[in-house]
Short mmCIF file of N, CA, C and O in Angstrom, two decimals:
data_model
loop_
_atom_site.label_atom_id
_atom_site.label_comp_id
_atom_site.label_asym_id
_atom_site.label_seq_id
_atom_site.Cartn_x
_atom_site.Cartn_y
_atom_site.Cartn_z
N MET A 1 14.83 -5.30 -7.21
CA MET A 1 15.87 -5.54 -8.18
C MET A 1 17.19 -4.94 -7.72
O MET A 1 18.21 -5.60 -7.75
N ASN A 2 17.16 -3.69 -7.33
CA ASN A 2 18.38 -3.02 -6.91
C ASN A 2 18.95 -3.68 -5.66
O ASN A 2 20.15 -3.88 -5.55
N GLY A 3 18.08 -4.05 -4.73
CA GLY A 3 18.53 -4.72 -3.52
C GLY A 3 19.17 -6.06 -3.81
O GLY A 3 20.18 -6.43 -3.21
N ALA A 4 18.61 -6.81 -4.75
CA ALA A 4 19.20 -8.10 -5.13
C ALA A 4 20.59 -7.89 -5.71
O ALA A 4 21.53 -8.60 -5.37
N TRP A 5 20.72 -6.88 -6.58
CA TRP A 5 22.01 -6.61 -7.20
C TRP A 5 23.03 -6.18 -6.15
O TRP A 5 24.16 -6.65 -6.16
N LEU A 6 22.64 -5.30 -5.24
CA LEU A 6 23.56 -4.87 -4.19
C LEU A 6 23.97 -6.04 -3.30
O LEU A 6 25.08 -6.05 -2.75
N GLY A 7 23.10 -7.04 -3.17
CA GLY A 7 23.40 -8.22 -2.38
C GLY A 7 24.14 -9.29 -3.15
O GLY A 7 24.39 -10.38 -2.64
N GLY A 8 24.49 -9.03 -4.41
CA GLY A 8 25.27 -9.98 -5.19
C GLY A 8 24.45 -10.90 -6.06
O GLY A 8 25.00 -11.80 -6.70
N ALA A 9 23.14 -10.72 -6.12
CA ALA A 9 22.29 -11.57 -6.96
C ALA A 9 21.84 -10.79 -8.20
O ALA A 9 21.91 -9.57 -8.23
N LYS A 10 21.37 -11.52 -9.20
CA LYS A 10 20.83 -10.89 -10.40
C LYS A 10 19.35 -11.17 -10.46
O LYS A 10 18.89 -12.24 -10.10
N GLY A 11 18.60 -10.18 -10.93
CA GLY A 11 17.16 -10.34 -11.02
C GLY A 11 16.64 -9.86 -12.36
O GLY A 11 17.40 -9.37 -13.19
N CYS A 12 15.35 -9.98 -12.53
CA CYS A 12 14.71 -9.61 -13.79
C CYS A 12 13.26 -9.26 -13.49
O CYS A 12 12.62 -9.91 -12.66
N LEU A 13 12.74 -8.25 -14.14
CA LEU A 13 11.33 -7.89 -14.04
C LEU A 13 10.64 -8.39 -15.30
O LEU A 13 11.12 -8.16 -16.40
N ILE A 14 9.52 -9.08 -15.14
CA ILE A 14 8.75 -9.58 -16.28
C ILE A 14 7.39 -8.90 -16.24
O ILE A 14 6.72 -8.89 -15.21
N MET A 15 7.01 -8.28 -17.38
CA MET A 15 5.76 -7.54 -17.42
C MET A 15 5.15 -7.54 -18.82
O MET A 15 5.82 -7.90 -19.78
N GLN A 16 3.91 -7.10 -18.91
CA GLN A 16 3.24 -6.91 -20.19
C GLN A 16 3.43 -5.46 -20.62
O GLN A 16 3.59 -4.58 -19.77
N SER A 17 3.40 -5.19 -21.91
CA SER A 17 3.65 -3.85 -22.42
C SER A 17 2.70 -2.81 -21.84
O SER A 17 3.08 -1.65 -21.68
N THR A 18 1.49 -3.17 -21.47
CA THR A 18 0.57 -2.19 -20.91
C THR A 18 1.04 -1.66 -19.56
O THR A 18 0.62 -0.60 -19.13
N GLY A 19 1.92 -2.38 -18.88
CA GLY A 19 2.45 -1.91 -17.60
C GLY A 19 3.60 -0.92 -17.73
O GLY A 19 3.99 -0.29 -16.75
N VAL A 20 4.13 -0.76 -18.93
CA VAL A 20 5.28 0.13 -19.13
C VAL A 20 4.96 1.55 -18.69
O VAL A 20 5.76 2.21 -18.04
N GLY A 21 3.78 2.05 -19.03
CA GLY A 21 3.41 3.42 -18.67
C GLY A 21 3.37 3.65 -17.18
O GLY A 21 3.52 4.78 -16.71
N ASN A 22 3.18 2.59 -16.40
CA ASN A 22 3.09 2.73 -14.95
C ASN A 22 4.44 2.81 -14.25
O ASN A 22 4.49 3.11 -13.07
N ILE A 23 5.53 2.53 -14.96
CA ILE A 23 6.83 2.49 -14.28
C ILE A 23 7.86 3.47 -14.82
O ILE A 23 9.02 3.39 -14.47
N ILE A 24 7.45 4.42 -15.67
CA ILE A 24 8.43 5.28 -16.33
C ILE A 24 9.30 6.04 -15.33
O ILE A 24 10.52 6.07 -15.46
N ASN A 25 8.73 6.66 -14.33
CA ASN A 25 9.56 7.40 -13.36
C ASN A 25 10.52 6.47 -12.64
O ASN A 25 11.69 6.80 -12.44
N THR A 26 10.06 5.32 -12.24
CA THR A 26 10.91 4.36 -11.55
C THR A 26 12.00 3.84 -12.49
O THR A 26 13.16 3.72 -12.09
N ALA A 27 11.64 3.57 -13.74
CA ALA A 27 12.61 3.02 -14.69
C ALA A 27 13.75 3.99 -14.95
O ALA A 27 14.89 3.59 -15.13
N SER A 28 13.46 5.28 -14.96
CA SER A 28 14.52 6.26 -15.24
C SER A 28 15.56 6.31 -14.12
O SER A 28 16.65 6.85 -14.31
N MET A 29 15.26 5.73 -12.97
CA MET A 29 16.24 5.70 -11.87
C MET A 29 17.47 4.88 -12.23
O MET A 29 18.56 5.13 -11.70
N THR A 30 17.34 3.92 -13.14
CA THR A 30 18.50 3.09 -13.48
C THR A 30 19.61 3.93 -14.09
O THR A 30 20.79 3.70 -13.82
N GLU A 31 19.25 4.93 -14.89
CA GLU A 31 20.24 5.80 -15.51
C GLU A 31 20.90 6.71 -14.47
O GLU A 31 22.11 6.86 -14.44
N VAL A 32 20.10 7.29 -13.60
CA VAL A 32 20.61 8.22 -12.60
C VAL A 32 21.45 7.50 -11.54
O VAL A 32 22.53 7.94 -11.17
N CYS A 33 20.94 6.37 -11.05
CA CYS A 33 21.60 5.65 -9.95
C CYS A 33 22.61 4.61 -10.43
O CYS A 33 23.29 4.01 -9.62
N GLN A 34 22.67 4.37 -11.72
CA GLN A 34 23.59 3.42 -12.33
C GLN A 34 23.50 2.03 -11.72
O GLN A 34 24.46 1.51 -11.17
N PHE A 35 22.32 1.43 -11.85
CA PHE A 35 22.18 0.03 -11.47
C PHE A 35 21.53 -0.72 -12.62
O PHE A 35 20.75 -0.15 -13.38
N PRO A 36 21.85 -1.99 -12.78
CA PRO A 36 21.29 -2.77 -13.89
C PRO A 36 19.83 -3.13 -13.62
O PRO A 36 19.43 -3.38 -12.49
N LEU A 37 19.06 -3.12 -14.68
CA LEU A 37 17.68 -3.58 -14.59
C LEU A 37 17.32 -4.25 -15.91
O LEU A 37 17.31 -3.61 -16.96
N LEU A 38 17.07 -5.54 -15.85
CA LEU A 38 16.66 -6.30 -17.02
C LEU A 38 15.14 -6.47 -16.95
O LEU A 38 14.61 -6.95 -15.95
N VAL A 39 14.45 -6.04 -18.01
CA VAL A 39 13.00 -6.15 -18.06
C VAL A 39 12.62 -6.95 -19.30
O VAL A 39 13.02 -6.61 -20.42
N LEU A 40 11.88 -8.04 -19.10
CA LEU A 40 11.36 -8.85 -20.19
C LEU A 40 9.90 -8.49 -20.36
O LEU A 40 9.12 -8.60 -19.41
N VAL A 41 9.53 -8.05 -21.56
CA VAL A 41 8.19 -7.50 -21.80
C VAL A 41 7.46 -8.32 -22.85
O VAL A 41 7.97 -8.52 -23.95
N SER A 42 6.27 -8.81 -22.51
CA SER A 42 5.42 -9.41 -23.53
C SER A 42 4.78 -8.24 -24.28
O SER A 42 4.04 -7.46 -23.73
N TRP A 43 5.10 -8.13 -25.53
CA TRP A 43 4.85 -6.95 -26.34
C TRP A 43 3.52 -7.06 -27.07
O TRP A 43 3.44 -7.56 -28.18
N ARG A 44 2.48 -6.57 -26.43
CA ARG A 44 1.15 -6.56 -27.04
C ARG A 44 1.13 -5.56 -28.18
O ARG A 44 1.84 -4.57 -28.17
N SER A 45 0.32 -5.79 -29.16
CA SER A 45 0.11 -4.98 -30.37
C SER A 45 1.21 -5.16 -31.39
O SER A 45 1.18 -4.53 -32.44
N SER A 46 2.18 -6.01 -31.13
CA SER A 46 3.30 -6.15 -32.04
C SER A 46 2.96 -6.95 -33.30
O SER A 46 3.56 -6.74 -34.33
N TRP A 47 1.99 -7.85 -33.20
CA TRP A 47 1.65 -8.70 -34.35
C TRP A 47 0.29 -9.34 -34.09
O TRP A 47 0.09 -9.97 -33.04
N ALA A 48 -0.62 -9.15 -35.00
CA ALA A 48 -1.95 -9.78 -34.96
C ALA A 48 -2.71 -9.51 -33.67
O ALA A 48 -3.42 -10.36 -33.16
N GLU A 49 -2.58 -8.30 -33.15
CA GLU A 49 -3.30 -7.93 -31.92
C GLU A 49 -4.80 -7.90 -32.18
O GLU A 49 -5.24 -7.35 -33.19
N GLY A 50 -5.57 -8.46 -31.28
CA GLY A 50 -7.02 -8.49 -31.44
C GLY A 50 -7.75 -7.62 -30.44
O GLY A 50 -8.98 -7.57 -30.45
N ASN A 51 -7.03 -6.93 -29.59
CA ASN A 51 -7.64 -6.08 -28.57
C ASN A 51 -7.17 -4.65 -28.77
O ASN A 51 -6.03 -4.32 -28.49
N ARG A 52 -8.05 -3.79 -29.25
CA ARG A 52 -7.63 -2.42 -29.57
C ARG A 52 -7.17 -1.63 -28.36
O ARG A 52 -6.44 -0.65 -28.50
N TRP A 53 -7.54 -2.03 -27.16
CA TRP A 53 -7.10 -1.34 -25.95
C TRP A 53 -5.62 -1.55 -25.69
O TRP A 53 -4.99 -0.80 -24.94
N GLN A 54 -5.05 -2.57 -26.29
CA GLN A 54 -3.62 -2.84 -26.12
C GLN A 54 -2.74 -2.03 -27.08
O GLN A 54 -1.54 -1.92 -26.89
N MET A 55 -3.33 -1.45 -28.11
CA MET A 55 -2.56 -0.81 -29.18
C MET A 55 -1.76 0.43 -28.75
O MET A 55 -0.57 0.50 -29.04
N PRO A 56 -2.34 1.42 -28.07
CA PRO A 56 -1.57 2.64 -27.79
C PRO A 56 -0.27 2.38 -27.03
O PRO A 56 0.81 2.81 -27.45
N MET A 57 -0.34 1.69 -25.92
CA MET A 57 0.88 1.45 -25.14
C MET A 57 1.81 0.48 -25.85
O MET A 57 3.03 0.66 -25.84
N GLY A 58 1.25 -0.52 -26.48
CA GLY A 58 2.09 -1.48 -27.19
C GLY A 58 2.92 -0.82 -28.28
O GLY A 58 4.08 -1.15 -28.48
N GLU A 59 2.32 0.12 -28.98
CA GLU A 59 3.04 0.80 -30.06
C GLU A 59 4.09 1.78 -29.55
O GLU A 59 5.02 2.12 -30.27
N ARG A 60 3.95 2.24 -28.32
CA ARG A 60 4.85 3.27 -27.80
C ARG A 60 5.81 2.78 -26.72
O ARG A 60 6.71 3.51 -26.32
N CYS A 61 5.64 1.57 -26.23
CA CYS A 61 6.38 1.14 -25.04
C CYS A 61 7.89 1.15 -25.22
O CYS A 61 8.62 1.52 -24.30
N GLN A 62 8.39 0.75 -26.38
CA GLN A 62 9.85 0.79 -26.57
C GLN A 62 10.36 2.23 -26.54
O GLN A 62 11.41 2.51 -25.97
N ASP A 63 9.60 3.15 -27.14
CA ASP A 63 9.99 4.56 -27.10
C ASP A 63 10.04 5.07 -25.66
O ASP A 63 10.95 5.81 -25.29
N TYR A 64 9.06 4.70 -24.84
CA TYR A 64 9.04 5.13 -23.45
C TYR A 64 10.25 4.60 -22.70
O TYR A 64 10.86 5.31 -21.89
N PHE A 65 10.60 3.36 -22.94
CA PHE A 65 11.78 2.80 -22.28
C PHE A 65 13.04 3.55 -22.71
O PHE A 65 13.89 3.85 -21.88
N ARG A 66 13.16 3.84 -23.99
CA ARG A 66 14.34 4.57 -24.47
C ARG A 66 14.39 5.97 -23.85
O ARG A 66 15.46 6.45 -23.48
N MET A 67 13.24 6.62 -23.71
CA MET A 67 13.20 7.94 -23.07
C MET A 67 13.64 7.87 -21.61
O MET A 67 14.17 8.84 -21.07
N ALA A 68 13.44 6.73 -20.98
CA ALA A 68 13.85 6.53 -19.59
C ALA A 68 15.32 6.12 -19.49
O ALA A 68 15.82 5.85 -18.40
N GLY A 69 16.02 6.05 -20.62
CA GLY A 69 17.44 5.72 -20.61
C GLY A 69 17.77 4.26 -20.84
O GLY A 69 18.93 3.86 -20.71
N PHE A 70 16.77 3.45 -21.16
CA PHE A 70 17.00 2.03 -21.40
C PHE A 70 17.52 1.78 -22.81
O PHE A 70 17.25 2.54 -23.72
N HIS A 71 18.21 0.68 -22.95
CA HIS A 71 18.51 0.12 -24.27
C HIS A 71 17.41 -0.90 -24.51
O HIS A 71 16.98 -1.58 -23.59
N THR A 72 16.95 -1.01 -25.75
CA THR A 72 15.86 -1.95 -26.04
C THR A 72 16.22 -2.85 -27.21
O THR A 72 17.03 -2.48 -28.06
N GLN A 73 15.59 -4.01 -27.20
CA GLN A 73 15.71 -4.91 -28.34
C GLN A 73 14.42 -5.70 -28.46
O GLN A 73 13.75 -5.96 -27.47
N ALA A 74 14.06 -6.02 -29.68
CA ALA A 74 12.84 -6.77 -29.96
C ALA A 74 13.21 -8.19 -30.37
O ALA A 74 14.18 -8.40 -31.10
N VAL A 75 12.42 -9.14 -29.91
CA VAL A 75 12.59 -10.54 -30.30
C VAL A 75 11.37 -10.91 -31.13
O VAL A 75 10.25 -10.91 -30.63
N GLU A 76 11.59 -11.20 -32.40
CA GLU A 76 10.51 -11.50 -33.33
C GLU A 76 10.36 -12.99 -33.63
O GLU A 76 9.33 -13.42 -34.15
N HIS A 77 11.39 -13.80 -33.33
CA HIS A 77 11.38 -15.22 -33.66
C HIS A 77 11.78 -16.04 -32.43
O HIS A 77 12.73 -15.68 -31.73
N PRO A 78 11.09 -17.15 -32.17
CA PRO A 78 11.36 -17.95 -30.99
C PRO A 78 12.82 -18.36 -30.83
O PRO A 78 13.35 -18.36 -29.71
N GLU A 79 13.49 -18.67 -31.92
CA GLU A 79 14.89 -19.12 -31.81
C GLU A 79 15.84 -18.01 -31.36
O GLU A 79 16.96 -18.28 -30.94
N ASP A 80 15.39 -16.77 -31.41
CA ASP A 80 16.22 -15.64 -30.97
C ASP A 80 16.03 -15.32 -29.48
O ASP A 80 16.76 -14.49 -28.93
N ALA A 81 15.05 -15.93 -28.83
CA ALA A 81 14.72 -15.59 -27.45
C ALA A 81 15.89 -15.83 -26.49
O ALA A 81 16.29 -14.92 -25.76
N GLY A 82 16.44 -17.03 -26.49
CA GLY A 82 17.55 -17.34 -25.57
C GLY A 82 18.76 -16.46 -25.77
O GLY A 82 19.25 -15.82 -24.82
N PRO A 83 19.29 -16.37 -27.00
CA PRO A 83 20.45 -15.51 -27.24
C PRO A 83 20.17 -14.04 -26.93
O PRO A 83 21.06 -13.33 -26.42
N SER A 84 18.96 -13.57 -27.17
CA SER A 84 18.63 -12.17 -26.89
C SER A 84 18.63 -11.89 -25.39
O SER A 84 19.13 -10.85 -24.94
N VAL A 85 18.08 -12.82 -24.60
CA VAL A 85 18.09 -12.63 -23.15
C VAL A 85 19.51 -12.70 -22.61
O VAL A 85 19.90 -11.89 -21.76
N GLU A 86 20.30 -13.64 -23.10
CA GLU A 86 21.71 -13.73 -22.66
C GLU A 86 22.45 -12.42 -22.95
O GLU A 86 23.18 -11.91 -22.10
N ALA A 87 22.26 -11.88 -24.15
CA ALA A 87 22.93 -10.63 -24.52
C ALA A 87 22.43 -9.48 -23.65
O ALA A 87 23.22 -8.62 -23.23
N ALA A 88 21.14 -9.46 -23.34
CA ALA A 88 20.58 -8.40 -22.51
C ALA A 88 21.11 -8.46 -21.08
O ALA A 88 21.39 -7.42 -20.46
N VAL A 89 21.25 -9.67 -20.54
CA VAL A 89 21.82 -9.83 -19.19
C VAL A 89 23.24 -9.26 -19.17
O VAL A 89 23.60 -8.48 -18.27
N GLU A 90 24.05 -9.65 -20.13
CA GLU A 90 25.42 -9.14 -20.21
C GLU A 90 25.43 -7.62 -20.31
O GLU A 90 26.20 -6.95 -19.62
N HIS A 91 24.59 -7.09 -21.18
CA HIS A 91 24.54 -5.64 -21.38
C HIS A 91 24.15 -4.92 -20.09
O HIS A 91 24.82 -3.97 -19.67
N ALA A 92 23.07 -5.35 -19.46
CA ALA A 92 22.58 -4.68 -18.24
C ALA A 92 23.62 -4.71 -17.13
O ALA A 92 23.90 -3.69 -16.50
N TYR A 93 24.20 -5.88 -16.88
CA TYR A 93 25.09 -6.02 -15.73
C TYR A 93 26.51 -5.54 -16.01
O TYR A 93 27.24 -5.20 -15.08
N ASN A 94 26.92 -5.46 -17.26
CA ASN A 94 28.25 -4.92 -17.57
C ASN A 94 28.24 -3.40 -17.69
O ASN A 94 29.26 -2.76 -17.47
N THR A 95 27.10 -2.82 -18.07
CA THR A 95 27.04 -1.37 -18.25
C THR A 95 26.30 -0.66 -17.12
O THR A 95 26.27 0.57 -17.10
N LEU A 96 25.71 -1.43 -16.20
CA LEU A 96 24.91 -0.87 -15.10
C LEU A 96 23.81 0.03 -15.67
O LEU A 96 23.62 1.17 -15.26
N ASN A 97 23.06 -0.53 -16.59
CA ASN A 97 22.02 0.19 -17.30
C ASN A 97 20.74 -0.63 -17.34
O ASN A 97 20.75 -1.83 -17.08
N GLY A 98 19.66 0.01 -17.72
CA GLY A 98 18.40 -0.69 -17.95
C GLY A 98 18.37 -1.24 -19.37
O GLY A 98 18.79 -0.57 -20.31
N VAL A 99 17.87 -2.46 -19.51
CA VAL A 99 17.71 -3.09 -20.82
C VAL A 99 16.33 -3.72 -20.86
O VAL A 99 15.96 -4.48 -19.97
N GLY A 100 15.58 -3.39 -21.90
CA GLY A 100 14.26 -3.97 -22.10
C GLY A 100 14.28 -4.90 -23.30
O GLY A 100 14.73 -4.52 -24.37
N VAL A 101 13.81 -6.12 -23.10
CA VAL A 101 13.70 -7.10 -24.19
C VAL A 101 12.21 -7.29 -24.44
O VAL A 101 11.48 -7.72 -23.55
N PHE A 102 11.78 -6.96 -25.65
CA PHE A 102 10.37 -6.99 -26.01
C PHE A 102 10.09 -8.21 -26.88
O PHE A 102 10.64 -8.34 -27.96
N PHE A 103 9.25 -9.10 -26.36
CA PHE A 103 8.93 -10.34 -27.05
C PHE A 103 7.65 -10.17 -27.87
O PHE A 103 6.56 -9.98 -27.32
N SER A 104 7.80 -10.22 -29.18
CA SER A 104 6.67 -10.10 -30.09
C SER A 104 5.65 -11.19 -29.83
O SER A 104 5.97 -12.27 -29.33
N GLN A 105 4.42 -10.93 -30.20
CA GLN A 105 3.38 -11.94 -30.09
C GLN A 105 3.65 -13.11 -31.01
O GLN A 105 3.08 -14.18 -30.84
N ARG A 106 4.54 -12.95 -31.98
CA ARG A 106 4.98 -14.09 -32.79
C ARG A 106 5.69 -15.12 -31.91
O ARG A 106 5.68 -16.30 -32.18
N VAL A 107 6.33 -14.64 -30.85
CA VAL A 107 7.06 -15.51 -29.93
C VAL A 107 6.14 -15.96 -28.80
O VAL A 107 6.13 -17.13 -28.42
N MET A 108 5.36 -15.03 -28.25
CA MET A 108 4.55 -15.29 -27.06
C MET A 108 3.23 -15.98 -27.37
O MET A 108 2.63 -16.58 -26.50
N GLY A 109 2.76 -15.82 -28.60
CA GLY A 109 1.44 -16.32 -28.95
C GLY A 109 0.42 -15.20 -28.93
O GLY A 109 0.58 -14.21 -28.23
N VAL A 110 -0.61 -15.35 -29.71
CA VAL A 110 -1.63 -14.32 -29.86
C VAL A 110 -2.88 -14.77 -29.13
O VAL A 110 -3.33 -15.90 -29.28
N LYS A 111 -3.44 -13.86 -28.34
CA LYS A 111 -4.71 -14.13 -27.67
C LYS A 111 -5.82 -13.86 -28.67
O LYS A 111 -5.93 -12.77 -29.21
N ARG A 112 -6.65 -14.85 -28.95
CA ARG A 112 -7.74 -14.71 -29.91
C ARG A 112 -9.04 -14.34 -29.19
O ARG A 112 -9.35 -14.89 -28.14
N PHE A 113 -9.76 -13.41 -29.77
CA PHE A 113 -11.05 -12.99 -29.24
C PHE A 113 -12.13 -13.39 -30.23
O PHE A 113 -12.01 -13.13 -31.42
N LEU A 114 -13.16 -14.03 -29.73
CA LEU A 114 -14.27 -14.44 -30.60
C LEU A 114 -15.29 -13.30 -30.70
O LEU A 114 -15.52 -12.58 -29.76
N ARG A 115 -15.89 -13.20 -31.86
CA ARG A 115 -16.92 -12.16 -32.05
C ARG A 115 -18.27 -12.80 -32.14
O ARG A 115 -18.52 -13.83 -32.55
#
């Protein structure tokens, strides 16, 4: 991401909320080094979660991003997805900061588990 930005390109990291815990140290570099990082997160546990293993990180992932110096926003409705990403791109690249956009399962769809 940083290399793309230094080379004049814009990039984005796409991940699931369970991966947030694995990148906290790396994510905090955006604040110290002042480079933009846009992260689009499929936000597990946000709505109608059926897998209890997804709950702990899903419930805390936005807090972890904020602790790493990111600005965060949640997208709860499909019609807000495009405008939210556009605003996040502007924010990240104009402020040289990390921005996390968390897409609720209302937007992404819910994985159903049969019992």
